[in-house]
Coordinates of N, CA and C in Angstrom, one line a residue:
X1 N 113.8 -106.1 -99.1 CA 113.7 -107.5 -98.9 C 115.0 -108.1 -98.3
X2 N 116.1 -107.4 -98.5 CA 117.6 -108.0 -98.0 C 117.6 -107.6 -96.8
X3 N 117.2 -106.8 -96.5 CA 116.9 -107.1 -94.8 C 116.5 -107.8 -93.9
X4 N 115.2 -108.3 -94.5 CA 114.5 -109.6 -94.0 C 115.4 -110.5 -93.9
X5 N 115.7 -110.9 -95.2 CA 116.6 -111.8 -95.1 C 117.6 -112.5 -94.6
X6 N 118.4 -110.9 -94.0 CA 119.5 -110.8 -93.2 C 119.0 -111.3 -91.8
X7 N 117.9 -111.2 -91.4 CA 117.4 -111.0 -90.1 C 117.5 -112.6 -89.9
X8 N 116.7 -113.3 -91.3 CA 116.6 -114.9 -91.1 C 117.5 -115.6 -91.1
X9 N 118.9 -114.8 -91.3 CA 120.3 -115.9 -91.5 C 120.6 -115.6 -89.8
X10 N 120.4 -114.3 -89.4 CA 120.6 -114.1 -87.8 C 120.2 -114.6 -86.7
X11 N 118.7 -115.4 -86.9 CA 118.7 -116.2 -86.8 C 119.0 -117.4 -85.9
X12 N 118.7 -117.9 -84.3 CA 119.4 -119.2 -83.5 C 118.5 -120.0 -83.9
X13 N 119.1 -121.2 -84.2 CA 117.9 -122.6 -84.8 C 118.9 -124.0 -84.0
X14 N 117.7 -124.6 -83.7 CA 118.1 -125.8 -82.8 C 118.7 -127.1 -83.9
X15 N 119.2 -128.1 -84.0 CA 119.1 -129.4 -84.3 C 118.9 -129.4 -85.7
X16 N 117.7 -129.2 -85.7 CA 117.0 -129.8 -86.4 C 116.8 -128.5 -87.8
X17 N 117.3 -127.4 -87.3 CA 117.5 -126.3 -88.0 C 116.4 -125.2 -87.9
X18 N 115.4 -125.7 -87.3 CA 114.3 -124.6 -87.0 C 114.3 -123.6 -86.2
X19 N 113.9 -122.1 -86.6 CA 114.6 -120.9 -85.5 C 114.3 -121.2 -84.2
X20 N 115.1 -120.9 -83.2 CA 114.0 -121.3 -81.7 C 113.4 -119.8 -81.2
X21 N 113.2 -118.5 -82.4 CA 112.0 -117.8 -82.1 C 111.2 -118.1 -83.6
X22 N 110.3 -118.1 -82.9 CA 108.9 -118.6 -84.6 C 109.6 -116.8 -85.1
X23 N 109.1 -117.2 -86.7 CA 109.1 -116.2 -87.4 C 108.2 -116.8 -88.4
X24 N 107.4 -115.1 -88.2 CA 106.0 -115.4 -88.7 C 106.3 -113.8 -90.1
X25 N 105.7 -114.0 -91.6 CA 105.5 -113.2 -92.1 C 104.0 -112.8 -91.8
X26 N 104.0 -111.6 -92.1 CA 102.6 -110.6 -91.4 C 102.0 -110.3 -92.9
X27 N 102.5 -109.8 -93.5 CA 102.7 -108.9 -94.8 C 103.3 -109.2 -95.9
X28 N 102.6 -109.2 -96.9 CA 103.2 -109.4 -98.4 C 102.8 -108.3 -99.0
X29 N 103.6 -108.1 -99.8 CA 103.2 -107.6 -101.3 C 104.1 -108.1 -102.8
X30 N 102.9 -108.6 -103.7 CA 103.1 -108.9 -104.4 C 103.8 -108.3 -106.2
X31 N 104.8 -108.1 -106.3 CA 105.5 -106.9 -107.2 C 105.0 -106.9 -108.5
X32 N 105.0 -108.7 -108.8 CA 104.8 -108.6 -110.2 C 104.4 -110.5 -110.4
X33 N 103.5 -110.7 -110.9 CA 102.6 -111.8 -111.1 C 102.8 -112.2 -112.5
X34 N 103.7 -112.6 -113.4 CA 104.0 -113.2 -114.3 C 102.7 -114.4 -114.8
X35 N 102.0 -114.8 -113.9 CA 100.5 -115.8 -114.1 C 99.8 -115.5 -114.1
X36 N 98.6 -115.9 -114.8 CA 97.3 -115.8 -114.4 C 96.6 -116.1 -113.1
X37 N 95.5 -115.4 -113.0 CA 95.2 -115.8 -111.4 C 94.1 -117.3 -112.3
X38 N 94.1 -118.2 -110.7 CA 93.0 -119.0 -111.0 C 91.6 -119.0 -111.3
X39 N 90.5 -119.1 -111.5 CA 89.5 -118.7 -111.6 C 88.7 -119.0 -109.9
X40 N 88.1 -118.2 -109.5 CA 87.4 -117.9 -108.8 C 88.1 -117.6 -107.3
X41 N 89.4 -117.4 -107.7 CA 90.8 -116.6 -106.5 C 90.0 -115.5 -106.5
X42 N 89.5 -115.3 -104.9 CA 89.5 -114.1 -103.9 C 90.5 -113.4 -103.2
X43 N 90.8 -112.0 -103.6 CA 92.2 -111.6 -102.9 C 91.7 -110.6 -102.0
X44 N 92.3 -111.3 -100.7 CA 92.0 -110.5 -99.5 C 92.2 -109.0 -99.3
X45 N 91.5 -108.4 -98.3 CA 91.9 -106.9 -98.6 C 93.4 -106.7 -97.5
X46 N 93.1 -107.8 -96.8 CA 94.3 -107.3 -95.7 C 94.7 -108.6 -95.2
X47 N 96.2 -108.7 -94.8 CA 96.7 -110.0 -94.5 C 96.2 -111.0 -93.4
X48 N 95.9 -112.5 -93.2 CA 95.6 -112.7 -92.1 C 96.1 -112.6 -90.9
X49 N 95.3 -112.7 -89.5 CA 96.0 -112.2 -88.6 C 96.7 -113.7 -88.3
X50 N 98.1 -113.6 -87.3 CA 98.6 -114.6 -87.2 C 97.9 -115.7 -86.3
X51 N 98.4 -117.1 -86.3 CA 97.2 -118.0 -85.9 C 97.8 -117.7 -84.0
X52 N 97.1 -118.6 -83.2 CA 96.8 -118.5 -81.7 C 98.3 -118.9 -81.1
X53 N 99.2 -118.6 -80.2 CA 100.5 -119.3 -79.7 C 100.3 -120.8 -79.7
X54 N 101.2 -121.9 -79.8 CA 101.2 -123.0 -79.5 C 101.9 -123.0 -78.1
X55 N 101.6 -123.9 -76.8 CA 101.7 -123.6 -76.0 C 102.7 -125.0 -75.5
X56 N 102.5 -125.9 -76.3 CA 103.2 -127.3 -75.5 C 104.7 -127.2 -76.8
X57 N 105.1 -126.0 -77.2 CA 106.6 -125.6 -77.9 C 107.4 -125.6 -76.7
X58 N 109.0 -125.5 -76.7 CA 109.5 -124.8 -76.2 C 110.6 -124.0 -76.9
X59 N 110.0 -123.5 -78.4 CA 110.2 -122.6 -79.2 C 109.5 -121.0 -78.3
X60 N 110.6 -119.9 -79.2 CA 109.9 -118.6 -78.5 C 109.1 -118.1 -79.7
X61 N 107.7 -117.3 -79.4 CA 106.9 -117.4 -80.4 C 107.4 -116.1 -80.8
X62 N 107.2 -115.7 -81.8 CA 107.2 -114.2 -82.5 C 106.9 -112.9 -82.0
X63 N 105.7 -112.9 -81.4 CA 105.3 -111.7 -80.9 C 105.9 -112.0 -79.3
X64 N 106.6 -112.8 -78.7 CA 107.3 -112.8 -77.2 C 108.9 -111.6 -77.3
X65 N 108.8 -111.2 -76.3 CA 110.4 -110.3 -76.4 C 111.2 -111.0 -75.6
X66 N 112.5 -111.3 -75.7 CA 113.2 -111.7 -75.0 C 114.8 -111.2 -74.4
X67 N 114.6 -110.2 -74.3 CA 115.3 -109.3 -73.2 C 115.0 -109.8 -71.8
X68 N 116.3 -110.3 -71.4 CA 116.2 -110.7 -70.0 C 116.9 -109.6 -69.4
X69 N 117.4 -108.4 -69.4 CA 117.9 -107.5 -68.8 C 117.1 -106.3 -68.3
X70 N 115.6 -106.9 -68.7 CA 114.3 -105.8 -68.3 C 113.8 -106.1 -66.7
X71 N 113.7 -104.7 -66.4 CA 113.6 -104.9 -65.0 C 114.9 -104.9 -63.8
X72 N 116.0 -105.0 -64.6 CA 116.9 -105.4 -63.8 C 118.0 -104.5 -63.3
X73 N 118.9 -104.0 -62.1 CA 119.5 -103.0 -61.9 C 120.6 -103.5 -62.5
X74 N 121.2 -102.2 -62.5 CA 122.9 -102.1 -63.1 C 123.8 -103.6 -62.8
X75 N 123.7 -103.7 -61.1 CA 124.1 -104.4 -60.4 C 123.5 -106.4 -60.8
X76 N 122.7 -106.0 -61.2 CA 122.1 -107.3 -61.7 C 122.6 -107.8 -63.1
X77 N 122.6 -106.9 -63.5 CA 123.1 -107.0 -64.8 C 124.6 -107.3 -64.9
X78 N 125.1 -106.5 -64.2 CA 126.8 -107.0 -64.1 C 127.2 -108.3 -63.6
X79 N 126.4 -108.2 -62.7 CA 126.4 -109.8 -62.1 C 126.0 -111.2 -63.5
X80 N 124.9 -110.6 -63.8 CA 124.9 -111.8 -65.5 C 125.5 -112.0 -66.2
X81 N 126.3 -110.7 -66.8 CA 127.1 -111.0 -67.2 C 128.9 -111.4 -67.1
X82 N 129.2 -111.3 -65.7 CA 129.9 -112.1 -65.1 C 130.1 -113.5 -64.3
X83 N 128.7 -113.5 -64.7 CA 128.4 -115.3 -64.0 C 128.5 -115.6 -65.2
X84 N 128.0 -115.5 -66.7 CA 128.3 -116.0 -67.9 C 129.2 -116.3 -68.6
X85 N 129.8 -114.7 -68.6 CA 131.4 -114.7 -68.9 C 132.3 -116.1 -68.1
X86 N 132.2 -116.5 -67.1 CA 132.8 -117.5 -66.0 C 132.1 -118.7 -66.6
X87 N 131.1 -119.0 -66.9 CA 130.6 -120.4 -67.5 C 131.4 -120.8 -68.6
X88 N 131.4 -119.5 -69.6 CA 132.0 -119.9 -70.5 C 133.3 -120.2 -70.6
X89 N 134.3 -119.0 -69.7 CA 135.2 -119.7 -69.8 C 136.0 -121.1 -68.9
X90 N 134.9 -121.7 -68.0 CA 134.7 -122.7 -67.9 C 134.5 -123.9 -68.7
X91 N 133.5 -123.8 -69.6 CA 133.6 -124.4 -70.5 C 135.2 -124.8 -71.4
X92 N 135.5 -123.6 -72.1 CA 136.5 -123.3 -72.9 C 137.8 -124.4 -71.9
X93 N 138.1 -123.8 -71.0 CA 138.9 -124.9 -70.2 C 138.6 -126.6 -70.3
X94 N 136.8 -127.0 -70.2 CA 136.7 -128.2 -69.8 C 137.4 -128.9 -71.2
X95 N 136.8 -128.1 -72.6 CA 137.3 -128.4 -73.6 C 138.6 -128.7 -73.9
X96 N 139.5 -127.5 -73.3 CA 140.7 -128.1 -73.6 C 141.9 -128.8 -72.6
X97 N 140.9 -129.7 -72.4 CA 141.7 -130.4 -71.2 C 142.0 -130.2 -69.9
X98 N 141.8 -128.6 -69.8 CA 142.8 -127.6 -68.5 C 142.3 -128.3 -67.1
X99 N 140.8 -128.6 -67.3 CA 139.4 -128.5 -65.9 C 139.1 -129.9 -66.3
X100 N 138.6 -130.9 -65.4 CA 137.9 -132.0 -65.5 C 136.3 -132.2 -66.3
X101 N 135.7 -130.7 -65.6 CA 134.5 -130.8 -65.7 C 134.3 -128.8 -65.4
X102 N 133.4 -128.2 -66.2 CA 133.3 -126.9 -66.1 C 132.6 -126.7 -64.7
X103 N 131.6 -127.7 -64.0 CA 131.2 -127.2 -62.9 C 132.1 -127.5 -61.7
X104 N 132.9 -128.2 -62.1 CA 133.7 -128.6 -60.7 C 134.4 -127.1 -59.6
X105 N 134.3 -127.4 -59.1 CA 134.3 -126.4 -57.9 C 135.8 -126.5 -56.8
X106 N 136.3 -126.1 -56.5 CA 137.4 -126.1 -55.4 C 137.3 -126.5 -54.0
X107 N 138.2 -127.3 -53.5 CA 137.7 -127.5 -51.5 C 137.5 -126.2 -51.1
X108 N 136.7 -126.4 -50.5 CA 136.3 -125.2 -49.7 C 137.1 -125.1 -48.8
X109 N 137.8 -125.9 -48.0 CA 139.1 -126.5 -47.3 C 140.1 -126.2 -47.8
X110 N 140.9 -125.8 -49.0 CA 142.0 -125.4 -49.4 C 142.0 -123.9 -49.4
X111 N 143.6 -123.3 -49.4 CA 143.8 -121.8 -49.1 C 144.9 -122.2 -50.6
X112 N 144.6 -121.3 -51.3 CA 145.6 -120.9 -52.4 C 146.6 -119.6 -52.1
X113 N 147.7 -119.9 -51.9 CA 148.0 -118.4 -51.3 C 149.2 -118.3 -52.5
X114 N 149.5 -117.2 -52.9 CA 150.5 -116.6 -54.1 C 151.4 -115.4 -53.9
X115 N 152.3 -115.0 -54.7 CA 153.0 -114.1 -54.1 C 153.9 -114.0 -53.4
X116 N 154.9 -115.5 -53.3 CA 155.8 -115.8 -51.9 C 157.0 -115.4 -52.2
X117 N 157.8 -115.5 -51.5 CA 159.2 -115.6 -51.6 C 159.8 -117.0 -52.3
X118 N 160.8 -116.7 -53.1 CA 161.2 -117.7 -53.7 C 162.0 -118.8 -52.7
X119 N 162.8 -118.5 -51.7 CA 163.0 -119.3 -50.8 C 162.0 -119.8 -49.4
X120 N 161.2 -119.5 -49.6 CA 159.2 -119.7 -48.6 C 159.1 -121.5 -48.6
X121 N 159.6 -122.2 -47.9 CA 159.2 -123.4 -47.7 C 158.0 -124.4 -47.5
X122 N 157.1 -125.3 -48.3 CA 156.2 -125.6 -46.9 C 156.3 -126.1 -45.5
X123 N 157.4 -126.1 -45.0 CA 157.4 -126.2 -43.3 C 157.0 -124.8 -43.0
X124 N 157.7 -123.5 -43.7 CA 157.6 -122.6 -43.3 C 155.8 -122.4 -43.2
X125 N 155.4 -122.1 -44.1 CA 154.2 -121.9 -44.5 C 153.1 -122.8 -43.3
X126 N 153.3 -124.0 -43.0 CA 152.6 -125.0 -42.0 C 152.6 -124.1 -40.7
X127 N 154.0 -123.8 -40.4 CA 154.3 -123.0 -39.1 C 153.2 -121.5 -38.7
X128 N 153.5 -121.0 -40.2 CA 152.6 -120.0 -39.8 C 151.2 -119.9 -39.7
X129 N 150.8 -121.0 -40.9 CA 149.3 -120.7 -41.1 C 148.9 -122.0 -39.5
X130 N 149.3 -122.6 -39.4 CA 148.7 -123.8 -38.0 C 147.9 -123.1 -37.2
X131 N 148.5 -121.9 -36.9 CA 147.8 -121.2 -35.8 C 146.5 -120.9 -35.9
X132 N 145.8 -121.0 -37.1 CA 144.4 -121.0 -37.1 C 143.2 -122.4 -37.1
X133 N 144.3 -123.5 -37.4 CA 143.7 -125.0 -37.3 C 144.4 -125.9 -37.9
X134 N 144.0 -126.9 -37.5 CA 144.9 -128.0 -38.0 C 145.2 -128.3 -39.4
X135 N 146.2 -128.7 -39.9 CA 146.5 -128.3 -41.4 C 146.7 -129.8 -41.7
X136 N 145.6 -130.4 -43.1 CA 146.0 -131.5 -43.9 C 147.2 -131.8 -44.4
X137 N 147.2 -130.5 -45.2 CA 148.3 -130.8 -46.1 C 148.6 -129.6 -46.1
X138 N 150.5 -129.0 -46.8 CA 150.8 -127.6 -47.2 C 152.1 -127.9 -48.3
X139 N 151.5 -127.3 -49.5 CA 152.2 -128.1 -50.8 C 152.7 -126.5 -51.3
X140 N 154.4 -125.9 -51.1 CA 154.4 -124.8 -52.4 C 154.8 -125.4 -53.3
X141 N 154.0 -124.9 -54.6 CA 154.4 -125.5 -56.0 C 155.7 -125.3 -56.5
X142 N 156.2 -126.5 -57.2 CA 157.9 -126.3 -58.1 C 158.0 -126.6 -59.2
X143 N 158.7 -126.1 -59.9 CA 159.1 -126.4 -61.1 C 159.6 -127.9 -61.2
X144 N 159.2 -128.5 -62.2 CA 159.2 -130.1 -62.5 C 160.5 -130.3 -62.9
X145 N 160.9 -129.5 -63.7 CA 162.7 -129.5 -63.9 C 163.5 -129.4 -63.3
X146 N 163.7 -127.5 -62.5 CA 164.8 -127.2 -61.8 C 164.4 -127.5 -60.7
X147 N 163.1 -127.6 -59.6 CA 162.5 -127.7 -58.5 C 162.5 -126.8 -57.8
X148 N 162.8 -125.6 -58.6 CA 162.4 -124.0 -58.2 C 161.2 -123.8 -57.7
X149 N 160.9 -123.0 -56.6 CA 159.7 -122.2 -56.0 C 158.8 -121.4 -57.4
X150 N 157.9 -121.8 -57.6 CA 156.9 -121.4 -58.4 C 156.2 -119.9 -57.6
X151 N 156.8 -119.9 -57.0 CA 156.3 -119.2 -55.6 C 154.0 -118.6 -55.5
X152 N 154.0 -119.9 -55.2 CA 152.9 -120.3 -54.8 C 152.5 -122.0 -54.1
X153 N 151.6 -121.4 -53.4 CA 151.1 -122.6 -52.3 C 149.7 -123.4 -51.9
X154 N 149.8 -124.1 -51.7 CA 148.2 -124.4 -51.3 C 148.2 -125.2 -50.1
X155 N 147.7 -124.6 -49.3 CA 147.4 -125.2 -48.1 C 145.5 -125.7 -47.5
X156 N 145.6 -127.0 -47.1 CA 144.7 -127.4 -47.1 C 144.5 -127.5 -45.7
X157 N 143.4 -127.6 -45.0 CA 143.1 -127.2 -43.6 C 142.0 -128.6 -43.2
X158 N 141.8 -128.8 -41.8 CA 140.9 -130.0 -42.0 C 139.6 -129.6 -41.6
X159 N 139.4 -127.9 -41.4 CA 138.2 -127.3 -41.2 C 137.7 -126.4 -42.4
X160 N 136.7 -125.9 -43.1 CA 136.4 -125.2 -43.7 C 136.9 -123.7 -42.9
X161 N 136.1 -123.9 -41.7 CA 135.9 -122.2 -41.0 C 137.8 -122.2 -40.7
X162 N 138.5 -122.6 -40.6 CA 140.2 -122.4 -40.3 C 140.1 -122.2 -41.5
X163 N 140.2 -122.3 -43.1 CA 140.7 -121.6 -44.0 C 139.9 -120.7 -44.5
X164 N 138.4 -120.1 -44.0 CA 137.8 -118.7 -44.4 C 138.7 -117.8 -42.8
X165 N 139.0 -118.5 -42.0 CA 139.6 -117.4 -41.0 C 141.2 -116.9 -41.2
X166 N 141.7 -117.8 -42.5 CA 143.3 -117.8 -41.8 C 143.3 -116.7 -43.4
X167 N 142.2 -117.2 -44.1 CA 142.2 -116.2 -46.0 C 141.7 -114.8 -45.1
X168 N 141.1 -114.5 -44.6 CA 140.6 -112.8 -44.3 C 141.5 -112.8 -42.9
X169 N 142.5 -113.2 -42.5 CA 143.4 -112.7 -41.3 C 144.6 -112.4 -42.3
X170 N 145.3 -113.7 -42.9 CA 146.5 -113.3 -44.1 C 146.4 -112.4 -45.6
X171 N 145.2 -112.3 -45.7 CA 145.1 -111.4 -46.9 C 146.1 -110.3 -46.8
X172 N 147.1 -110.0 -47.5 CA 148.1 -109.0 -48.3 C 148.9 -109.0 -47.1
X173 N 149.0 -110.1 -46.5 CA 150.2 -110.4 -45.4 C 151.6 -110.5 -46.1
X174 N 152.7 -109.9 -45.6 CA 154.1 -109.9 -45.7 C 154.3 -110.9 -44.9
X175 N 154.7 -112.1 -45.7 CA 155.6 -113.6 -44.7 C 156.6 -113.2 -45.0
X176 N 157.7 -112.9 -45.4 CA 159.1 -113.1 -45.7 C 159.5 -112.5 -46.4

């Protein structure tokens, strides 16, 4: 019986506390009956069968499985659990202040580029990256105190296609 039991504290329940898969007992047996039975109590020979799905739930019923990794290749599966892993710690961020909002997303238009030289300017940086389009803006990050090179950058482009062309031309580029 401590099994069962274990199973029902394991358990996901919504709000309101009710599991959100039904759990249905199938089977009893009865150990020891301290009472009298009532008079004209019929004891069944076999348990009833369970009653018909309810269909307008959006509880999971008992006899449903819910393995969503059936059917799915290696590659799919890694993929779920990497898009998940990333929600969550999306979330975890929105929580603590880091992110505005866990879906928020990046300009598609900005180039994050890292790995610079501590003396890497952004004039320097404008100079080189221009040659693939016109550049909004080109910010390397500093230290708020000393105004040291953080050594990283972000350059923002006023085209999408100039910063997917200038990320797969400068990838593991030596500037300086």
């Amino acid at each position: 019986g401590l099994d069962i039991l274990m199973k029902f504290n394991e358990m996901y329940c919504d709000k309101e506390g009710r599991p959100l898969q039904d759990i249905q007992i199938l089977h009893t047996v009865i150990l020891d009956d301290p009472f009298d039975d009532p008079e004209g109590l019929v004891i069944p020979s076999h348990s009833p069968s369970p009653p018909a799905p309810v269909s307008d739930t959006f509880h999971i019923r008992a006899d449903e499985d819910i393995n969503d990794l059936e059917g799915k290749t290696a590659e799919e599966i890694e993929e779920m659990i990497v898009t998940r892993e990333s929600k969550a710690n999306a979330h975890i961020l929105e929580m603590v202040s880091d992110i505005p909002d866990a879906d928020a997303k990046p300009p598609e238009n900005v180039l994050f580029v890292c790995k610079l030289n501590a003396v890497t300017t952004s004039e320097d940086l404008e100079i080189i990256f221009s040659r693939f389009g016109p550049i909004q803006s080109c910010e390397v990050i500093k230290d708020q105190k000393s105004g040291d090179s953080l050594q990283y950058a972000f350059i923002e482009f006023e085209n999408e296609e100039d910063c997917v062309n200038a990320y797969f031309k400068m990838d593991n580029v030596l500037i300086d």
